[in-house]
Amino acid sequence: MPLQQTMNANSQENQDFGMQFVTSCDLPMPWATFQLHAFVEQSTGKEHLALVLGNVANGLPVLARVHSECLTGDALFSQRCDCGPQLQAALQSIAKEGRGVLLYLRQEGRGIGLLNKIRAYQLQQEGADTVEANHHLGFEADLRNYNICLPMLRHLQIQSLRLMTNNPRKIAALEQHGIQVSERVPLIIQSNPHNQYYLNTKASKLGHLLPGDK
């Protein structure tokens, strides 16, 4: 089938699952040249990305990271969280292996949005932890939705993930939506004085695994 027809067929297939593939291109990065795939979530209009390296469609488990957008951490180098370092570490690990995928989901602030995340930061400055701040603003601790991952992975013909995460709940959520996770790969980042309380809260209240945990 010609390339354009294949793209149109894939676009229609993903649209049926609420996610439409739009286009792809090469993206040179400091660690390797990834292939960047762009998708649109039909119900919200949000744009999501997949960064792919190597042959991920051969049926073997794929080293993967499912990373929710964190503008302050990913782009502005905030030390309040570990998001930016985890993003870079995941891309470095994929480049080192020569094969993998990173799904970049537009779910800022665990789903509450950028402005509300900044409001939550102000509450944290006043002594609240990240969970208490979300609750004070009227939100659940984590509002992220992982059902958008399945059509993206189907488009890429990925069948199973070796998932880089410290969050067992993320694995459970992905599996609930029909995604096979064959292995959890720890993604441990050195803490700093600004995010130690945040990391401790993620461990104690959100079930994240600290270094040394299985």
Backbone as numpy.savetxt, mean C-alpha at the origin, in Angstrom:
# Nx Ny Nz CAx CAy CAz Cx Cy Cz
-3.52 -11.20 -29.94 -4.37 -10.01 -29.94 -3.49 -8.76 -29.94
-3.76 -7.75 -30.80 -2.96 -6.53 -30.80 -2.95 -5.88 -29.44
-1.87 -5.10 -29.17 -1.68 -4.50 -27.85 -2.87 -3.64 -27.46
-3.36 -2.77 -28.37 -4.45 -1.88 -28.00 -5.71 -2.65 -27.66
-5.99 -3.73 -28.42 -7.16 -4.54 -28.11 -7.01 -5.22 -26.76
-5.80 -5.68 -26.46 -5.54 -6.30 -25.16 -5.77 -5.31 -24.03
-5.27 -4.05 -24.20 -5.46 -3.02 -23.19 -6.94 -2.72 -23.00
-7.68 -2.65 -24.12 -9.11 -2.38 -24.02 -9.84 -3.50 -23.31
-9.44 -4.74 -23.61 -10.08 -5.89 -22.95 -9.79 -5.89 -21.46
-8.52 -5.62 -21.10 -8.17 -5.56 -19.69 -8.89 -4.43 -18.99
-9.02 -3.27 -19.69 -9.72 -2.14 -19.11 -11.17 -2.49 -18.81
-11.84 -3.16 -19.75 -13.23 -3.54 -19.53 -13.36 -4.54 -18.40
-12.42 -5.52 -18.35 -12.47 -6.53 -17.29 -12.34 -5.87 -15.92
-11.35 -4.96 -15.77 -11.15 -4.31 -14.48 -12.29 -3.37 -14.13
-12.89 -2.75 -15.14 -14.01 -1.87 -14.88 -15.18 -2.65 -14.28
-15.33 -3.92 -14.67 -16.39 -4.75 -14.13 -16.22 -4.94 -12.63
-15.00 -4.85 -12.13 -14.73 -5.00 -10.70 -14.59 -3.64 -10.01
-15.02 -2.57 -10.68 -14.97 -1.25 -10.08 -13.64 -0.56 -10.22
-12.72 -1.14 -11.01 -11.41 -0.55 -11.21 -11.07 -0.59 -12.69
-10.73 0.54 -13.26 -10.42 0.62 -14.67 -8.94 0.89 -14.89
-8.29 0.01 -15.66 -6.92 0.25 -16.07 -6.91 1.37 -17.10
-5.96 2.31 -16.97 -5.91 3.46 -17.86 -4.72 3.38 -18.82
-3.52 3.28 -18.27 -2.34 3.26 -19.12 -1.13 2.83 -18.31
0.01 2.65 -18.97 1.25 2.30 -18.28 2.43 2.92 -19.00
3.54 3.02 -18.27 4.77 3.57 -18.85 5.94 3.10 -18.01
7.15 3.28 -18.54 8.35 3.01 -17.76 8.60 4.18 -16.80
9.09 3.86 -15.61 9.39 4.88 -14.62 10.78 4.63 -14.04
11.80 5.34 -14.54 13.14 5.19 -13.96 13.15 5.72 -12.52
13.67 4.90 -11.59 13.75 5.26 -10.18 15.19 5.04 -9.72
15.56 5.50 -8.54 16.95 5.35 -8.11 17.42 3.91 -8.04
16.49 2.95 -7.88 16.88 1.56 -7.65 16.74 0.69 -8.90
15.82 1.05 -9.79 15.58 0.28 -11.01 14.56 1.05 -11.84
14.36 0.62 -13.08 13.29 1.16 -13.91 12.08 0.26 -13.77
11.06 0.77 -13.10 9.82 0.04 -12.89 8.85 0.35 -14.04
7.86 -0.52 -14.19 6.75 -0.21 -15.07 5.60 0.30 -14.21
5.11 1.49 -14.55 4.06 2.15 -13.78 2.72 1.94 -14.46
1.76 1.36 -13.74 0.42 1.11 -14.25 -0.56 2.01 -13.50
-1.43 2.69 -14.22 -2.39 3.62 -13.62 -3.81 3.06 -13.73
-4.56 3.18 -12.64 -5.94 2.69 -12.56 -6.83 3.79 -11.99
-8.12 3.71 -12.29 -9.12 4.61 -11.70 -10.18 3.77 -11.01
-10.45 4.11 -9.75 -11.51 3.46 -8.99 -12.83 4.11 -9.38
-13.73 3.32 -9.96 -14.93 3.88 -10.57 -15.85 4.56 -9.57
-15.98 4.03 -8.37 -16.95 4.56 -7.41 -16.52 5.87 -6.79
-15.21 6.13 -6.76 -14.70 7.33 -6.09 -13.94 8.28 -7.02
-13.50 7.79 -8.17 -12.66 8.59 -9.06 -11.21 8.66 -8.63
-10.85 7.96 -7.54 -9.47 7.98 -7.07 -8.56 7.23 -8.04
-7.35 7.72 -8.17 -6.35 7.12 -9.05 -5.36 6.32 -8.22
-5.18 5.07 -8.57 -4.27 4.18 -7.86 -3.18 3.69 -8.82
-2.04 3.30 -8.26 -0.88 2.94 -9.07 -0.35 1.56 -8.71
0.27 0.92 -9.69 1.03 -0.30 -9.46 2.40 -0.13 -10.08
3.44 -0.36 -9.29 4.82 -0.32 -9.76 5.31 -1.75 -9.87
5.71 -2.14 -11.07 6.03 -3.54 -11.35 7.46 -3.65 -11.86
8.15 -4.70 -11.41 9.50 -4.98 -11.89 9.60 -6.47 -12.21
10.09 -6.79 -13.39 10.32 -8.18 -13.77 9.04 -8.89 -14.19
9.16 -10.19 -14.37 8.04 -11.03 -14.81 7.23 -11.47 -13.59
6.10 -10.84 -13.39 5.25 -11.16 -12.24 4.07 -12.05 -12.62
4.00 -12.41 -13.90 2.84 -13.16 -14.40 3.17 -14.62 -14.67
4.22 -15.14 -14.03 4.62 -16.53 -14.30 4.06 -17.52 -13.29
3.16 -17.07 -12.43 2.50 -17.97 -11.48 3.21 -18.14 -10.16
4.45 -17.70 -10.03 5.19 -17.81 -8.78 4.82 -16.68 -7.83
4.87 -16.91 -6.51 4.57 -15.83 -5.57 5.46 -14.61 -5.81
4.87 -13.45 -5.68 5.54 -12.19 -6.04 5.82 -11.37 -4.78
7.07 -10.93 -4.63 7.39 -10.01 -3.54 6.59 -8.74 -3.74
5.84 -8.33 -2.71 4.87 -7.25 -2.89 4.78 -6.37 -1.66
4.38 -5.14 -1.93 4.03 -4.19 -0.88 2.71 -3.54 -1.27
1.75 -3.51 -0.35 0.51 -2.76 -0.54 0.64 -1.53 0.35
0.87 -0.38 -0.26 1.25 0.83 0.46 0.17 1.90 0.28
-0.40 2.35 1.38 -1.39 3.42 1.32 -0.69 4.78 1.34
-1.19 5.67 0.52 -0.60 6.99 0.36 -0.41 7.70 1.70
0.76 8.31 1.85 1.04 9.16 3.01 1.84 10.36 2.48
1.15 11.41 2.10 1.82 12.55 1.50 2.88 13.11 2.43
2.54 13.24 3.71 3.48 13.83 4.65 4.73 12.97 4.81
4.56 11.66 4.82 5.71 10.78 4.99 6.42 10.46 3.69
5.65 10.18 2.63 6.24 9.75 1.36 6.92 10.90 0.62
6.30 12.09 0.65 6.79 13.20 -0.16 7.44 14.31 0.66
6.97 14.50 1.91 7.47 15.61 2.73 8.44 15.15 3.82
8.74 13.85 3.84 9.77 13.29 4.73 9.45 13.44 6.21
8.16 13.44 6.54 7.76 13.53 7.95 8.35 12.37 8.74
8.79 12.67 9.95 9.29 11.64 10.85 8.25 11.23 11.89
7.02 11.70 11.73 5.94 11.30 12.64 5.56 9.83 12.44
5.82 9.28 11.26 5.42 7.91 10.94 6.61 7.19 10.30
6.38 5.95 9.88 7.43 5.19 9.20 7.08 4.93 7.74
6.11 5.68 7.19 5.59 5.39 5.85 6.63 5.62 4.75
7.27 6.79 4.77 8.26 7.08 3.73 9.41 6.09 3.71
10.04 5.81 4.84 11.11 4.81 4.85 10.63 3.42 4.43
9.40 3.04 4.80 8.89 1.74 4.38 8.69 1.69 2.87
8.19 2.78 2.30 8.01 2.83 0.85 9.34 2.64 0.13
10.35 3.37 0.57 11.65 3.26 -0.09 12.29 1.89 0.14
12.16 1.37 1.36 12.74 0.06 1.66 12.08 -1.03 0.81
10.76 -0.93 0.62 10.06 -1.92 -0.19 10.52 -1.87 -1.64
10.65 -0.67 -2.19 11.12 -0.54 -3.57 12.56 -1.05 -3.71
13.39 -0.78 -2.73 14.76 -1.28 -2.75 14.79 -2.80 -2.71
13.92 -3.41 -1.89 13.87 -4.87 -1.79 13.42 -5.49 -3.11
12.42 -4.88 -3.74 11.96 -5.39 -5.03 13.06 -5.27 -6.07
13.76 -4.13 -6.08 14.84 -3.94 -7.05 15.95 -4.96 -6.82
16.28 -5.22 -5.56 17.33 -6.19 -5.24 16.95 -7.58 -5.72
15.68 -7.94 -5.58 15.22 -9.25 -6.03 15.04 -9.30 -7.53
14.82 -8.13 -8.15 14.64 -8.08 -9.60 13.24 -8.43 -10.06
12.31 -8.53 -9.13 10.95 -8.95 -9.47 10.02 -8.61 -8.32
8.93 -7.93 -8.62 7.99 -7.61 -7.55 6.99 -6.56 -7.97
6.11 -6.21 -7.04 5.07 -5.22 -7.31 4.81 -4.40 -6.05
4.56 -3.12 -6.25 4.12 -2.26 -5.17 2.82 -1.60 -5.61
1.75 -1.86 -4.88 0.48 -1.19 -5.12 0.44 0.07 -4.26
0.25 1.22 -4.91 0.20 2.50 -4.21 -1.25 2.97 -4.21
-1.90 2.86 -3.05 -3.32 3.12 -2.92 -3.55 4.51 -2.34
-4.48 5.24 -2.94 -4.75 6.63 -2.52 -5.72 6.62 -1.34
-5.20 6.20 -0.19 -6.00 6.10 1.03 -5.28 6.83 2.16
-5.17 8.13 1.98 -4.40 8.97 2.90 -4.92 8.85 4.33
-4.00 8.80 5.27 -4.37 8.81 6.68 -5.19 7.62 7.10
-4.84 6.42 6.61 -5.61 5.20 6.87 -7.08 5.40 6.49
-7.30 6.23 5.45 -8.63 6.37 4.89 -9.40 7.61 5.30
-8.84 8.45 6.18 -9.59 9.62 6.64 -9.29 10.87 5.83
-8.30 10.84 4.95 -7.99 11.99 4.12 -6.90 12.87 4.73
-6.32 13.70 3.87 -5.16 14.50 4.28 -5.51 15.53 5.35
-6.59 16.28 5.14 -6.91 17.34 6.11 -7.25 16.77 7.47
-8.01 15.68 7.49 -8.33 15.06 8.77 -7.09 14.45 9.42
-6.16 13.97 8.60 -4.92 13.45 9.18 -4.14 14.57 9.87
-4.13 15.74 9.26 -3.44 16.87 9.88 -4.15 17.29 11.17
-5.50 17.22 11.16 -6.24 17.48 12.40 -5.86 16.45 13.47
-5.72 15.19 13.05 -5.32 14.14 13.98 -3.91 14.40 14.51
-3.02 14.91 13.67 -1.67 15.26 14.12 -1.73 16.30 15.23
-2.61 17.29 15.08 -2.72 18.34 16.10 -3.17 17.72 17.43
-4.12 16.79 17.36 -4.58 16.11 18.57 -3.45 15.28 19.19
-2.62 14.69 18.34 -1.49 13.91 18.86 -0.48 14.82 19.53
-0.32 16.02 19.02 0.57 16.99 19.68 0.07 17.33 21.08
-1.25 17.20 21.28 -1.85 17.52 22.57 -1.90 16.31 23.49
-1.38 15.15 23.02 -1.26 14.00 23.89 -2.01 12.76 23.48
-2.91 12.85 22.50 -3.65 11.68 22.04 -2.72 10.78 21.22
-3.01 9.46 21.23 -2.29 8.60 20.30 -3.06 8.58 18.97
-2.53 7.88 17.98 -3.12 7.92 16.64 -4.53 7.34 16.61
-4.80 6.31 17.41 -6.13 5.72 17.46 -7.10 6.66 18.17
-6.69 7.22 19.30 -7.54 8.15 20.04 -7.88 9.38 19.21
-6.90 9.85 18.43 -7.14 11.03 17.59 -8.20 10.75 16.54
-8.11 9.58 15.89 -9.12 9.22 14.89 -10.50 9.14 15.53
-10.58 8.50 16.68 -11.87 8.36 17.36 -12.44 9.73 17.75
-11.58 10.63 18.21 -12.01 11.97 18.59 -12.63 12.71 17.40
-12.10 12.43 16.20 -12.62 13.07 14.98 -13.83 12.35 14.41
-14.22 11.25 15.04 -15.41 10.53 14.60 -15.15 9.41 13.62
-13.89 8.96 13.52 -13.52 7.90 12.58 -13.10 6.64 13.30
-13.21 5.52 12.61 -12.60 4.29 13.09 -11.08 4.42 13.01
-10.39 3.53 13.66 -8.92 3.59 13.68 -8.34 3.38 12.29
-9.00 2.55 11.46 -8.48 2.23 10.14 -9.65 2.05 9.19
-9.77 2.94 8.19 -10.86 2.91 7.23 -10.41 2.47 5.84
-9.22 1.91 5.73 -8.73 1.51 4.41 -9.54 0.34 3.86
-9.66 0.32 2.52 -10.42 -0.70 1.82 -9.48 -1.40 0.83
-9.33 -2.71 0.99 -8.38 -3.43 0.14 -9.04 -4.20 -1.00
-10.37 -4.03 -1.18 -10.99 -4.76 -2.29 -10.54 -4.23 -3.65
-9.98 -3.03 -3.67 -9.49 -2.47 -4.93 -8.22 -3.16 -5.41
-7.57 -3.93 -4.54 -6.32 -4.59 -4.92 -6.55 -5.74 -5.89
-7.66 -6.46 -5.73 -7.88 -7.66 -6.52 -7.91 -7.39 -8.02
-8.68 -6.41 -8.52 -8.66 -6.17 -9.97 -7.31 -5.68 -10.47
-6.57 -4.96 -9.65 -5.23 -4.52 -10.06 -4.32 -5.73 -10.23
-4.37 -6.66 -9.26 -3.52 -7.85 -9.34 -3.96 -8.75 -10.49
-5.27 -8.83 -10.73 -5.75 -9.63 -11.86 -5.24 -9.07 -13.18
-5.27 -7.75 -13.30 -4.76 -7.13 -14.52 -3.29 -7.48 -14.74
-2.52 -7.53 -13.65 -1.10 -7.83 -13.75 -0.83 -9.33 -13.79
-1.89 -10.14 -13.69 -1.80 -11.61 -13.73 -0.96 -12.16 -12.58
-1.09 -11.51 -11.42 -0.40 -11.95 -10.21 -1.33 -12.84 -9.41
-0.84 -14.02 -9.03 -1.68 -15.00 -8.37 -1.45 -15.09 -6.86
-0.24 -14.77 -6.40 0.09 -14.95 -4.99 1.15 -13.93 -4.58
1.06 -13.47 -3.32 1.96 -12.44 -2.84 2.85 -12.93 -1.71
4.09 -12.51 -1.73 4.96 -12.54 -0.56 4.95 -11.11 -0.03
4.10 -10.87 0.94 3.73 -9.50 1.29 4.67 -8.90 2.32
5.25 -7.76 1.97 6.08 -7.01 2.90 5.18 -6.16 3.79
5.03 -6.56 5.04 4.17 -5.84 5.97 4.48 -6.27 7.40
4.15 -5.39 8.33 4.21 -5.73 9.76 2.80 -5.83 10.35
1.81 -5.82 9.48 0.41 -5.72 9.89 -0.36 -6.99 9.52
-0.54 -7.92 10.44 -1.30 -9.15 10.14 -2.73 -8.86 9.69
-3.32 -7.76 10.16 -4.68 -7.43 9.75 -4.76 -7.11 8.26
-3.69 -6.57 7.71 -3.67 -6.31 6.27 -3.71 -7.62 5.49
-2.97 -8.62 5.97 -3.00 -9.93 5.32 -4.40 -10.51 5.38
-5.03 -10.43 6.54 -6.40 -10.96 6.69 -7.37 -10.23 5.77
-7.22 -8.92 5.65 -8.12 -8.14 4.79 -7.93 -8.51 3.33
-6.69 -8.68 2.90 -6.43 -9.07 1.51 -6.99 -10.46 1.22
-6.76 -11.39 2.14 -7.26 -12.74 1.93 -8.78 -12.77 1.92
-9.40 -11.91 2.71 -10.86 -11.81 2.73 -11.40 -11.41 1.35
-10.61 -10.66 0.60 -11.02 -10.21 -0.72 -10.48 -11.11 -1.84
-10.06 -12.31 -1.47 -9.69 -13.29 -2.48 -8.26 -13.25 -2.94
-7.39 -12.57 -2.21 -5.98 -12.46 -2.60 -5.16 -13.44 -1.78
-4.37 -14.25 -2.45 -3.55 -15.26 -1.77 -2.25 -14.64 -1.29
-1.98 -14.76 0.00 -0.71 -14.30 0.59 0.03 -15.54 1.06
1.12 -15.88 0.39 1.85 -17.10 0.70 2.87 -16.91 1.81
3.26 -15.65 2.07 4.30 -15.40 3.07 4.22 -13.95 3.54
4.47 -13.74 4.84 4.66 -12.38 5.35 6.15 -12.10 5.44
6.57 -11.03 4.81 7.97 -10.60 4.84 8.05 -9.36 5.72
8.73 -9.42 6.88 8.80 -8.24 7.76 9.42 -7.05 7.04
8.93 -5.87 7.38 9.46 -4.63 6.81 9.74 -3.69 7.97
10.90 -3.86 8.56 11.26 -3.17 9.80 12.11 -1.95 9.49
11.68 -0.80 10.02 12.38 0.46 9.82 12.84 0.98 11.18
14.02 1.56 11.21 14.55 2.11 12.45 13.64 3.25 12.95
13.26 3.18 14.20 12.41 4.23 14.77 13.23 5.49 15.05
12.51 6.58 15.32 13.17 7.82 15.71 12.37 8.44 16.86
12.89 9.46 17.54 12.18 10.01 18.69 10.79 10.55 18.38
10.54 10.88 17.10 9.25 11.47 16.74 8.17 10.42 16.46
8.57 9.19 16.13 7.55 8.19 15.78 7.51 6.99 16.72
8.32 6.98 17.76 8.36 5.81 18.65 7.01 5.57 19.31
6.35 6.62 19.78 5.03 6.48 20.42 4.01 5.97 19.40
4.09 6.49 18.19 3.20 6.06 17.10 3.38 4.58 16.80
4.63 4.12 16.70 4.90 2.72 16.42 4.44 1.83 17.56
4.66 2.29 18.79 4.19 1.51 19.94 2.66 1.38 19.94
1.98 2.46 19.54 0.51 2.41 19.46 0.06 1.46 18.37
0.73 1.46 17.23 0.37 0.52 16.16 0.53 -0.92 16.65
1.54 -1.16 17.46 1.75 -2.52 17.98 0.71 -2.89 19.02
0.44 -1.97 19.96 -0.44 -2.31 21.10 -1.91 -2.25 20.75
-2.31 -1.36 19.83 -3.73 -1.17 19.55 -4.17 -1.67 18.16
-3.21 -1.77 17.22 -3.57 -2.17 15.86 -2.95 -3.51 15.45
-2.21 -4.13 16.37 -1.71 -5.48 16.12 -0.48 -5.58 15.25
0.20 -4.47 14.99 1.41 -4.53 14.17 2.52 -5.27 14.93
3.38 -5.94 14.19 4.45 -6.72 14.78 5.74 -5.91 14.85
6.34 -5.90 16.03 7.60 -5.21 16.23 8.77 -6.14 15.91
9.99 -5.61 15.76 11.14 -6.46 15.50 11.24 -7.60 16.51
11.45 -8.82 16.01 11.54 -9.98 16.86 10.25 -10.75 16.95
9.10 -10.12 16.59 7.83 -10.83 16.58 7.75 -11.71 15.35
6.97 -12.77 15.42 6.80 -13.69 14.31 5.56 -13.31 13.52
